[in-house]
PDB file of C-alpha atoms in Angstrom:
ATOM      1  CA  MET A 757     -99.718 -81.380 201.979  1.00  0.00           C
ATOM      2  CA  ARG A 758     -97.306 -78.896 200.518  1.00  0.00           C
ATOM      3  CA  TYR A 759     -94.855 -80.148 197.993  1.00  0.00           C
ATOM      4  CA  PHE A 760     -91.841 -78.336 196.128  1.00  0.00           C
ATOM      5  CA  PHE A 761     -91.561 -79.333 192.418  1.00  0.00           C
ATOM      6  CA  GLU A 762     -88.355 -78.929 190.610  1.00  0.00           C
ATOM      7  CA  ILE A 763     -88.700 -77.933 186.934  1.00  0.00           C
ATOM      8  CA  ALA A 764     -86.662 -77.023 183.804  1.00  0.00           C
ATOM      9  CA  TYR A 765     -87.769 -75.533 180.744  1.00  0.00           C
ATOM     10  CA  HIS A 766     -86.765 -74.321 177.138  1.00  0.00           C
ATOM     11  CA  GLY A 767     -87.970 -70.776 177.204  1.00  0.00           C
ATOM     12  CA  HIS A 768     -88.192 -69.918 173.454  1.00  0.00           C
ATOM     13  CA  SER A 769     -91.925 -70.596 173.216  1.00  0.00           C
ATOM     14  CA  PHE A 770     -93.360 -69.300 176.497  1.00  0.00           C
ATOM     15  CA  ALA A 771     -94.078 -65.759 178.023  1.00  0.00           C
ATOM     16  CA  GLY A 772     -91.910 -66.575 180.993  1.00  0.00           C
ATOM     17  CA  TRP A 773     -93.070 -67.856 184.036  1.00  0.00           C
ATOM     18  CA  GLN A 774     -96.395 -66.025 184.037  1.00  0.00           C
ATOM     19  CA  SER A 775     -98.900 -65.671 181.134  1.00  0.00           C
ATOM     20  CA  GLN A 776     -99.063 -62.113 179.421  1.00  0.00           C
ATOM     21  CA  LYS A 777    -101.751 -61.020 177.080  1.00  0.00           C
ATOM     22  CA  ASN A 778    -101.975 -63.071 174.102  1.00  0.00           C
ATOM     23  CA  ALA A 779     -98.973 -64.915 175.356  1.00  0.00           C
ATOM     24  CA  LEU A 780     -98.820 -68.378 177.399  1.00  0.00           C
ATOM     25  CA  GLY A 781     -96.635 -68.949 180.420  1.00  0.00           C
ATOM     26  CA  ILE A 782     -95.158 -71.726 181.984  1.00  0.00           C
ATOM     27  CA  GLN A 783     -96.908 -71.586 185.137  1.00  0.00           C
ATOM     28  CA  ALA A 784    -100.464 -72.001 183.303  1.00  0.00           C
ATOM     29  CA  VAL A 785     -99.375 -74.961 181.274  1.00  0.00           C
ATOM     30  CA  VAL A 786     -98.077 -76.650 184.542  1.00  0.00           C
ATOM     31  CA  GLU A 787    -101.423 -75.891 186.320  1.00  0.00           C
ATOM     32  CA  ASP A 788    -103.299 -77.393 183.425  1.00  0.00           C
ATOM     33  CA  GLY A 789    -101.163 -80.619 183.645  1.00  0.00           C
ATOM     34  CA  LEU A 790    -101.820 -80.919 187.388  1.00  0.00           C
ATOM     35  CA  THR A 791    -105.646 -80.153 187.371  1.00  0.00           C
ATOM     36  CA  LYS A 792    -106.049 -82.880 184.618  1.00  0.00           C
ATOM     37  CA  ILE A 793    -104.171 -85.417 186.610  1.00  0.00           C
ATOM     38  CA  PHE A 794    -105.949 -84.667 189.935  1.00  0.00           C
ATOM     39  CA  ARG A 795    -109.182 -83.739 188.242  1.00  0.00           C
ATOM     40  CA  MET A 796    -109.686 -80.548 190.279  1.00  0.00           C
ATOM     41  CA  PRO A 797    -108.207 -77.280 190.052  1.00  0.00           C
ATOM     42  CA  LEU A 798    -104.686 -76.834 191.347  1.00  0.00           C
ATOM     43  CA  LYS A 799    -102.666 -73.427 191.735  1.00  0.00           C
ATOM     44  CA  ILE A 800     -98.842 -73.476 192.152  1.00  0.00           C
ATOM     45  CA  LEU A 801     -96.587 -70.674 193.004  1.00  0.00           C
ATOM     46  CA  GLY A 802     -92.878 -70.321 191.671  1.00  0.00           C
ATOM     47  CA  SER A 803     -89.956 -69.351 193.346  1.00  0.00           C
ATOM     48  CA  GLY A 804     -89.667 -66.221 190.868  1.00  0.00           C
ATOM     49  CA  ARG A 805     -90.506 -65.028 187.571  1.00  0.00           C
ATOM     50  CA  THR A 806     -88.509 -65.249 184.450  1.00  0.00           C
ATOM     51  CA  ASP A 807     -88.919 -62.892 181.327  1.00  0.00           C
ATOM     52  CA  THR A 808     -90.221 -64.064 177.775  1.00  0.00           C
ATOM     53  CA  GLY A 809     -87.773 -66.414 176.158  1.00  0.00           C
ATOM     54  CA  VAL A 810     -85.388 -66.983 179.432  1.00  0.00           C
ATOM     55  CA  HIS A 811     -84.453 -70.742 180.082  1.00  0.00           C
ATOM     56  CA  CYS A 812     -84.205 -72.523 183.108  1.00  0.00           C
ATOM     57  CA  GLU A 813     -82.032 -75.312 184.335  1.00  0.00           C
ATOM     58  CA  GLN A 814     -83.505 -75.041 187.973  1.00  0.00           C
ATOM     59  CA  GLN A 815     -86.620 -73.818 189.226  1.00  0.00           C
ATOM     60  CA  PHE A 816     -89.150 -74.648 191.999  1.00  0.00           C
ATOM     61  CA  PHE A 817     -92.654 -74.032 192.611  1.00  0.00           C
ATOM     62  CA  HIS A 818     -95.031 -75.209 195.438  1.00  0.00           C
ATOM     63  CA  ALA A 819     -98.446 -76.805 195.145  1.00  0.00           C
ATOM     64  CA  ASP A 820    -100.895 -78.230 197.842  1.00  0.00           C
ATOM     65  CA  ILE A 821    -102.115 -81.673 197.237  1.00  0.00           C
ATOM     66  CA  GLU A 822    -104.132 -83.666 199.738  1.00  0.00           C
ATOM     67  CA  LYS A 823    -104.454 -86.684 197.624  1.00  0.00           C
ATOM     68  CA  GLU A 824    -101.894 -89.173 197.980  1.00  0.00           C
ATOM     69  CA  PHE A 825     -99.577 -89.880 195.153  1.00  0.00           C
ATOM     70  CA  GLU A 826     -96.122 -92.101 194.477  1.00  0.00           C
ATOM     71  CA  VAL A 827     -93.649 -89.419 193.559  1.00  0.00           C
ATOM     72  CA  GLU A 828     -91.857 -91.144 190.451  1.00  0.00           C
ATOM     73  CA  THR A 829     -95.617 -91.956 189.146  1.00  0.00           C
ATOM     74  CA  LEU A 830     -96.554 -88.419 189.304  1.00  0.00           C
ATOM     75  CA  ILE A 831     -93.414 -87.056 187.880  1.00  0.00           C
ATOM     76  CA  ALA A 832     -93.867 -89.509 184.842  1.00  0.00           C
ATOM     77  CA  LYS A 833     -97.573 -88.640 184.321  1.00  0.00           C
ATOM     78  CA  LEU A 834     -96.891 -84.714 184.591  1.00  0.00           C
ATOM     79  CA  ASN A 835     -94.070 -84.894 182.061  1.00  0.00           C
ATOM     80  CA  SER A 836     -96.211 -86.876 179.787  1.00  0.00           C
ATOM     81  CA  PHE A 837     -98.772 -84.081 179.794  1.00  0.00           C
ATOM     82  CA  LEU A 838     -96.408 -81.381 179.630  1.00  0.00           C
ATOM     83  CA  PRO A 839     -94.746 -80.446 176.134  1.00  0.00           C
ATOM     84  CA  GLN A 840     -91.374 -81.377 175.169  1.00  0.00           C
ATOM     85  CA  ALA A 841     -89.753 -78.019 176.304  1.00  0.00           C
ATOM     86  CA  ILE A 842     -90.890 -78.356 180.083  1.00  0.00           C
ATOM     87  CA  ALA A 843     -89.793 -81.003 182.375  1.00  0.00           C
ATOM     88  CA  ILE A 844     -90.337 -82.035 185.994  1.00  0.00           C
ATOM     89  CA  LYS A 845     -87.151 -83.078 187.784  1.00  0.00           C
ATOM     90  CA  ASN A 846     -88.160 -84.023 191.219  1.00  0.00           C
ATOM     91  CA  ILE A 847     -90.838 -83.601 193.933  1.00  0.00           C
ATOM     92  CA  GLN A 848     -90.165 -83.315 197.620  1.00  0.00           C
ATOM     93  CA  ALA A 849     -92.699 -82.908 200.439  1.00  0.00           C
ATOM     94  CA  VAL A 850     -92.020 -79.819 202.774  1.00  0.00           C
ATOM     95  CA  ASN A 851     -93.363 -78.060 205.771  1.00  0.00           C
ATOM     96  CA  ASN A 852     -96.801 -76.704 205.294  1.00  0.00           C
ATOM     97  CA  SER A 853     -95.546 -73.145 205.843  1.00  0.00           C
ATOM     98  CA  ALA A 854     -92.546 -73.356 203.242  1.00  0.00           C
ATOM     99  CA  HIS A 855     -92.899 -70.973 200.405  1.00  0.00           C
ATOM    100  CA  ALA A 856     -91.123 -71.216 197.100  1.00  0.00           C
ATOM    101  CA  ARG A 857     -90.542 -67.637 196.709  1.00  0.00           C
ATOM    102  CA  PHE A 858     -90.015 -66.126 200.148  1.00  0.00           C
ATOM    103  CA  ASP A 859     -87.795 -69.167 201.320  1.00  0.00           C
ATOM    104  CA  ALA A 860     -85.340 -69.057 198.619  1.00  0.00           C
ATOM    105  CA  TYR A 861     -82.271 -67.238 199.870  1.00  0.00           C
ATOM    106  CA  GLU A 862     -79.963 -67.560 196.831  1.00  0.00           C
ATOM    107  CA  ARG A 863     -80.530 -67.493 192.966  1.00  0.00           C
ATOM    108  CA  SER A 864     -77.969 -68.021 190.231  1.00  0.00           C
ATOM    109  CA  TYR A 865     -78.273 -67.014 186.369  1.00  0.00           C
ATOM    110  CA  GLU A 866     -75.902 -67.535 183.649  1.00  0.00           C
ATOM    111  CA  TYR A 867     -75.808 -65.453 180.355  1.00  0.00           C
ATOM    112  CA  ARG A 868     -74.084 -67.594 177.658  1.00  0.00           C
ATOM    113  CA  ILE A 869     -72.407 -66.193 174.602  1.00  0.00           C
ATOM    114  CA  THR A 870     -70.709 -67.702 171.644  1.00  0.00           C
ATOM    115  CA  LYS A 871     -68.094 -65.941 169.691  1.00  0.00           C
ATOM    116  CA  VAL A 872     -68.613 -68.035 166.442  1.00  0.00           C
ATOM    117  CA  LYS A 873     -71.827 -68.565 164.606  1.00  0.00           C
ATOM    118  CA  ASN A 874     -72.946 -72.068 165.889  1.00  0.00           C
ATOM    119  CA  PRO A 875     -76.438 -73.499 164.470  1.00  0.00           C
ATOM    120  CA  PHE A 876     -76.519 -75.979 167.498  1.00  0.00           C
ATOM    121  CA  LEU A 877     -76.679 -72.845 169.857  1.00  0.00           C
ATOM    122  CA  GLN A 878     -79.502 -70.998 167.989  1.00  0.00           C
ATOM    123  CA  GLY A 879     -81.808 -69.781 170.636  1.00  0.00           C
ATOM    124  CA  MET A 880     -79.334 -70.831 173.513  1.00  0.00           C
ATOM    125  CA  ALA A 881     -76.698 -68.252 173.283  1.00  0.00           C
ATOM    126  CA  LEU A 882     -76.082 -64.839 172.055  1.00  0.00           C
ATOM    127  CA  HIS A 883     -73.943 -64.677 168.934  1.00  0.00           C
ATOM    128  CA  HIS A 884     -71.427 -61.827 169.634  1.00  0.00           C
ATOM    129  CA  PHE A 885     -68.494 -61.923 167.081  1.00  0.00           C
ATOM    130  CA  LYS A 886     -66.740 -58.566 168.119  1.00  0.00           C
ATOM    131  CA  PRO A 887     -63.595 -58.915 170.680  1.00  0.00           C
ATOM    132  CA  LEU A 888     -64.297 -58.425 174.190  1.00  0.00           C
ATOM    133  CA  ASP A 889     -61.892 -57.470 177.121  1.00  0.00           C
ATOM    134  CA  ILE A 890     -62.759 -60.022 179.579  1.00  0.00           C
ATOM    135  CA  GLN A 891     -60.205 -58.969 182.415  1.00  0.00           C
ATOM    136  CA  THR A 892     -61.892 -55.247 182.371  1.00  0.00           C
ATOM    137  CA  MET A 893     -65.513 -56.774 182.274  1.00  0.00           C
ATOM    138  CA  ASN A 894     -64.427 -58.892 185.387  1.00  0.00           C
ATOM    139  CA  LYS A 895     -62.714 -55.848 187.021  1.00  0.00           C
ATOM    140  CA  ALA A 896     -66.493 -54.166 186.558  1.00  0.00           C
ATOM    141  CA  ALA A 897     -68.219 -57.069 187.478  1.00  0.00           C
ATOM    142  CA  VAL A 898     -66.532 -57.014 190.823  1.00  0.00           C
ATOM    143  CA  LEU A 899     -68.048 -53.674 191.892  1.00  0.00           C
ATOM    144  CA  LEU A 900     -71.588 -55.565 191.656  1.00  0.00           C
ATOM    145  CA  VAL A 901     -70.839 -57.758 194.741  1.00  0.00           C
ATOM    146  CA  GLY A 902     -72.398 -56.587 198.081  1.00  0.00           C
ATOM    147  CA  ILE A 903     -75.514 -54.978 198.939  1.00  0.00           C
ATOM    148  CA  HIS A 904     -76.544 -52.172 196.433  1.00  0.00           C
ATOM    149  CA  ASP A 905     -79.614 -50.150 194.805  1.00  0.00           C
ATOM    150  CA  PHE A 906     -79.998 -51.860 191.392  1.00  0.00           C
ATOM    151  CA  THR A 907     -82.378 -49.392 190.071  1.00  0.00           C
ATOM    152  CA  SER A 908     -79.993 -48.668 187.071  1.00  0.00           C
ATOM    153  CA  PHE A 909     -80.404 -52.107 186.090  1.00  0.00           C
ATOM    154  CA  SER A 910     -84.416 -53.066 186.600  1.00  0.00           C
ATOM    155  CA  LYS A 911     -87.340 -52.299 184.530  1.00  0.00           C
ATOM    156  CA  VAL A 912     -88.944 -48.916 185.364  1.00  0.00           C
ATOM    157  CA  LYS A 913     -92.445 -50.256 185.804  1.00  0.00           C
ATOM    158  CA  THR A 914     -92.220 -52.970 188.543  1.00  0.00           C
ATOM    159  CA  ASP A 915     -94.016 -54.128 191.693  1.00  0.00           C
ATOM    160  CA  VAL A 916     -91.133 -54.295 194.111  1.00  0.00           C
ATOM    161  CA  ASN A 917     -90.941 -52.281 197.473  1.00  0.00           C
ATOM    162  CA  ASN A 918     -87.186 -51.567 196.991  1.00  0.00           C
ATOM    163  CA  PHE A 919     -84.233 -52.152 194.620  1.00  0.00           C
ATOM    164  CA  LEU A 920     -81.926 -53.454 196.993  1.00  0.00           C
ATOM    165  CA  CYS A 921     -80.128 -56.831 196.303  1.00  0.00           C
ATOM    166  CA  GLU A 922     -77.177 -58.702 197.820  1.00  0.00           C
ATOM    167  CA  VAL A 923     -75.060 -59.873 194.944  1.00  0.00           C
ATOM    168  CA  LYS A 924     -72.684 -62.794 196.243  1.00  0.00           C
ATOM    169  CA  LYS A 925     -70.699 -63.138 193.302  1.00  0.00           C
ATOM    170  CA  ALA A 926     -70.389 -62.051 189.563  1.00  0.00           C
ATOM    171  CA  SER A 927     -67.827 -63.043 186.915  1.00  0.00           C
ATOM    172  CA  TRP A 928     -67.066 -63.792 183.196  1.00  0.00           C
ATOM    173  CA  LYS A 929     -65.363 -66.832 182.059  1.00  0.00           C
ATOM    174  CA  GLU A 930     -63.990 -67.452 178.555  1.00  0.00           C
ATOM    175  CA  ASP A 931     -64.029 -71.368 177.498  1.00  0.00           C
ATOM    176  CA  GLY A 932     -62.788 -71.698 173.761  1.00  0.00           C
ATOM    177  CA  ASP A 933     -65.669 -70.216 171.710  1.00  0.00           C
ATOM    178  CA  SER A 934     -67.854 -69.651 174.705  1.00  0.00           C
ATOM    179  CA  ILE A 935     -68.158 -66.596 177.339  1.00  0.00           C
ATOM    180  CA  ILE A 936     -70.376 -67.060 180.154  1.00  0.00           C
ATOM    181  CA  PHE A 937     -71.336 -64.523 182.809  1.00  0.00           C
ATOM    182  CA  SER A 938     -72.390 -66.003 186.230  1.00  0.00           C
ATOM    183  CA  ILE A 939     -73.948 -64.136 188.932  1.00  0.00           C
ATOM    184  CA  THR A 940     -75.606 -65.128 192.309  1.00  0.00           C
ATOM    185  CA  ALA A 941     -77.823 -62.952 194.573  1.00  0.00           C
ATOM    186  CA  ASN A 942     -80.403 -63.321 197.186  1.00  0.00           C
ATOM    187  CA  ARG A 943     -82.811 -61.645 194.702  1.00  0.00           C
ATOM    188  CA  PHE A 944     -83.192 -60.223 191.328  1.00  0.00           C
ATOM    189  CA  LEU A 945     -85.086 -57.622 189.826  1.00  0.00           C
ATOM    190  CA  ARG A 946     -87.070 -57.576 186.561  1.00  0.00           C
ATOM    191  CA  GLY A 947     -84.681 -57.286 183.687  1.00  0.00           C
ATOM    192  CA  MET A 948     -81.615 -57.200 185.880  1.00  0.00           C
ATOM    193  CA  VAL A 949     -79.225 -59.610 184.732  1.00  0.00           C
ATOM    194  CA  ARG A 950     -79.991 -58.831 181.101  1.00  0.00           C
ATOM    195  CA  ALA A 951     -79.169 -55.000 181.640  1.00  0.00           C
ATOM    196  CA  ILE A 952     -76.218 -55.599 183.548  1.00  0.00           C
ATOM    197  CA  VAL A 953     -74.840 -57.859 180.920  1.00  0.00           C
ATOM    198  CA  GLY A 954     -75.551 -55.431 178.185  1.00  0.00           C
ATOM    199  CA  THR A 955     -73.738 -52.571 180.140  1.00  0.00           C
ATOM    200  CA  LEU A 956     -70.730 -54.941 180.851  1.00  0.00           C
ATOM    201  CA  LEU A 957     -70.557 -55.483 176.977  1.00  0.00           C
ATOM    202  CA  ASP A 958     -70.091 -52.008 176.589  1.00  0.00           C
ATOM    203  CA  VAL A 959     -67.226 -52.032 179.096  1.00  0.00           C
ATOM    204  CA  GLY A 960     -65.726 -55.094 177.295  1.00  0.00           C
ATOM    205  CA  SER A 961     -66.048 -53.165 174.048  1.00  0.00           C
ATOM    206  CA  ALA A 962     -64.373 -50.146 175.280  1.00  0.00           C
ATOM    207  CA  LYS A 963     -67.641 -47.817 175.297  1.00  0.00           C
ATOM    208  CA  LEU A 964     -67.545 -47.685 178.863  1.00  0.00           C
ATOM    209  CA  SER A 965     -64.644 -47.462 181.613  1.00  0.00           C
ATOM    210  CA  VAL A 966     -64.881 -49.413 184.803  1.00  0.00           C
ATOM    211  CA  HIS A 967     -65.220 -45.732 186.407  1.00  0.00           C
ATOM    212  CA  ASP A 968     -68.062 -45.226 184.164  1.00  0.00           C
ATOM    213  CA  PHE A 969     -69.611 -48.631 185.238  1.00  0.00           C
ATOM    214  CA  LYS A 970     -69.343 -47.751 188.882  1.00  0.00           C
ATOM    215  CA  GLN A 971     -70.983 -44.263 188.279  1.00  0.00           C
ATOM    216  CA  ILE A 972     -73.871 -46.079 186.484  1.00  0.00           C
ATOM    217  CA  ILE A 973     -74.560 -48.166 189.603  1.00  0.00           C
ATOM    218  CA  ASN A 974     -74.535 -45.238 191.987  1.00  0.00           C
ATOM    219  CA  SER A 975     -76.635 -43.146 189.771  1.00  0.00           C
ATOM    220  CA  LYS A 976     -79.904 -45.389 190.048  1.00  0.00           C
ATOM    221  CA  ASP A 977     -81.007 -44.345 186.560  1.00  0.00           C
ATOM    222  CA  ARG A 978     -81.891 -46.910 184.167  1.00  0.00           C
ATOM    223  CA  ARG A 979     -81.252 -44.515 181.321  1.00  0.00           C
ATOM    224  CA  ASN A 980     -77.639 -44.501 182.267  1.00  0.00           C
ATOM    225  CA  ALA A 981     -77.019 -48.156 181.653  1.00  0.00           C
ATOM    226  CA  GLY A 982     -76.843 -50.388 178.562  1.00  0.00           C
ATOM    227  CA  ALA A 983     -79.433 -52.115 176.582  1.00  0.00           C
ATOM    228  CA  ASN A 984     -80.828 -55.407 177.507  1.00  0.00           C
ATOM    229  CA  VAL A 985     -79.246 -58.242 175.904  1.00  0.00           C
ATOM    230  CA  ALA A 986     -81.659 -60.672 174.230  1.00  0.00           C
ATOM    231  CA  PRO A 987     -83.403 -63.145 176.492  1.00  0.00           C
ATOM    232  CA  HIS A 988     -82.495 -66.334 174.770  1.00  0.00           C
ATOM    233  CA  GLY A 989     -78.880 -66.346 176.287  1.00  0.00           C
ATOM    234  CA  LEU A 990     -80.115 -66.361 179.721  1.00  0.00           C
ATOM    235  CA  PHE A 991     -80.489 -69.223 182.137  1.00  0.00           C
ATOM    236  CA  LEU A 992     -81.705 -69.540 185.706  1.00  0.00           C
ATOM    237  CA  THR A 993     -79.232 -72.279 186.795  1.00  0.00           C
ATOM    238  CA  LYS A 994     -80.024 -72.821 190.621  1.00  0.00           C
ATOM    239  CA  VAL A 995     -82.151 -71.698 193.441  1.00  0.00           C
ATOM    240  CA  LYS A 996     -81.191 -72.511 197.150  1.00  0.00           C
ATOM    241  CA  TYR A 997     -83.258 -73.151 200.255  1.00  0.00           C
ATOM    242  CA  PRO A 998     -82.759 -73.861 204.009  1.00  0.00           C
ATOM    243  CA  PRO A 999     -82.719 -77.692 204.653  1.00  0.00           C
ATOM    244  CA  SER A1000     -85.407 -76.857 207.660  1.00  0.00           C
ATOM    245  CA  ILE A1001     -88.176 -76.432 204.923  1.00  0.00           C
ATOM    246  CA  TYR A1002     -87.904 -80.166 203.914  1.00  0.00           C
ATOM    247  CA  LYS A1003     -89.573 -82.927 205.749  1.00  0.00           C
TER     248      LYS A1003
END
């Protein structure tokens, strides 16, 4: 039977979802835990990849498990095998054709910034102390909404067939000492959110105008966009699936 697992993790110590040379990924750690519990090799497939150091409040992966188990017992056992930085939150039976990556129709990210030095947010938010024009940044962010070619905000070497994404919403919110960028789309390219945030920070710092930002989108050239911001401020916050996949 196929099951969807809901997972959350602190990404600081990991090379993102997939392992890289000389660096451990979340996927390998979870597979190792499941293999030990069921005493047989078990492979998992995630809803998508996250970059090194990126955090996750909600992600899903699927696994095919033929042995019977109690959900709460397996959650407790697997969490006991996993490091403190990784937590399994839920397990749900799905149709055997359900796919954690391809059936996801919406994904949401947040990029979190703190305006003041806060030791309790170390590794969890970008410290950006210079003034930002949030209103102008939101004017630029609106230009992201819709179906666009996001080549300008993607890593150059990537194994995708196209660079089209449908952004459903994108906005900045200021709350006290915190500034949060929220973006929701059907899919994201490698490094896309961090490149968008870096470029929008240039808009907020008056290094770029809203018109400049529009031209960067249309140029389809990564060299025209701003630098990627640090990964530790980025959180995958939500992944949505159609109800029809669940049993």
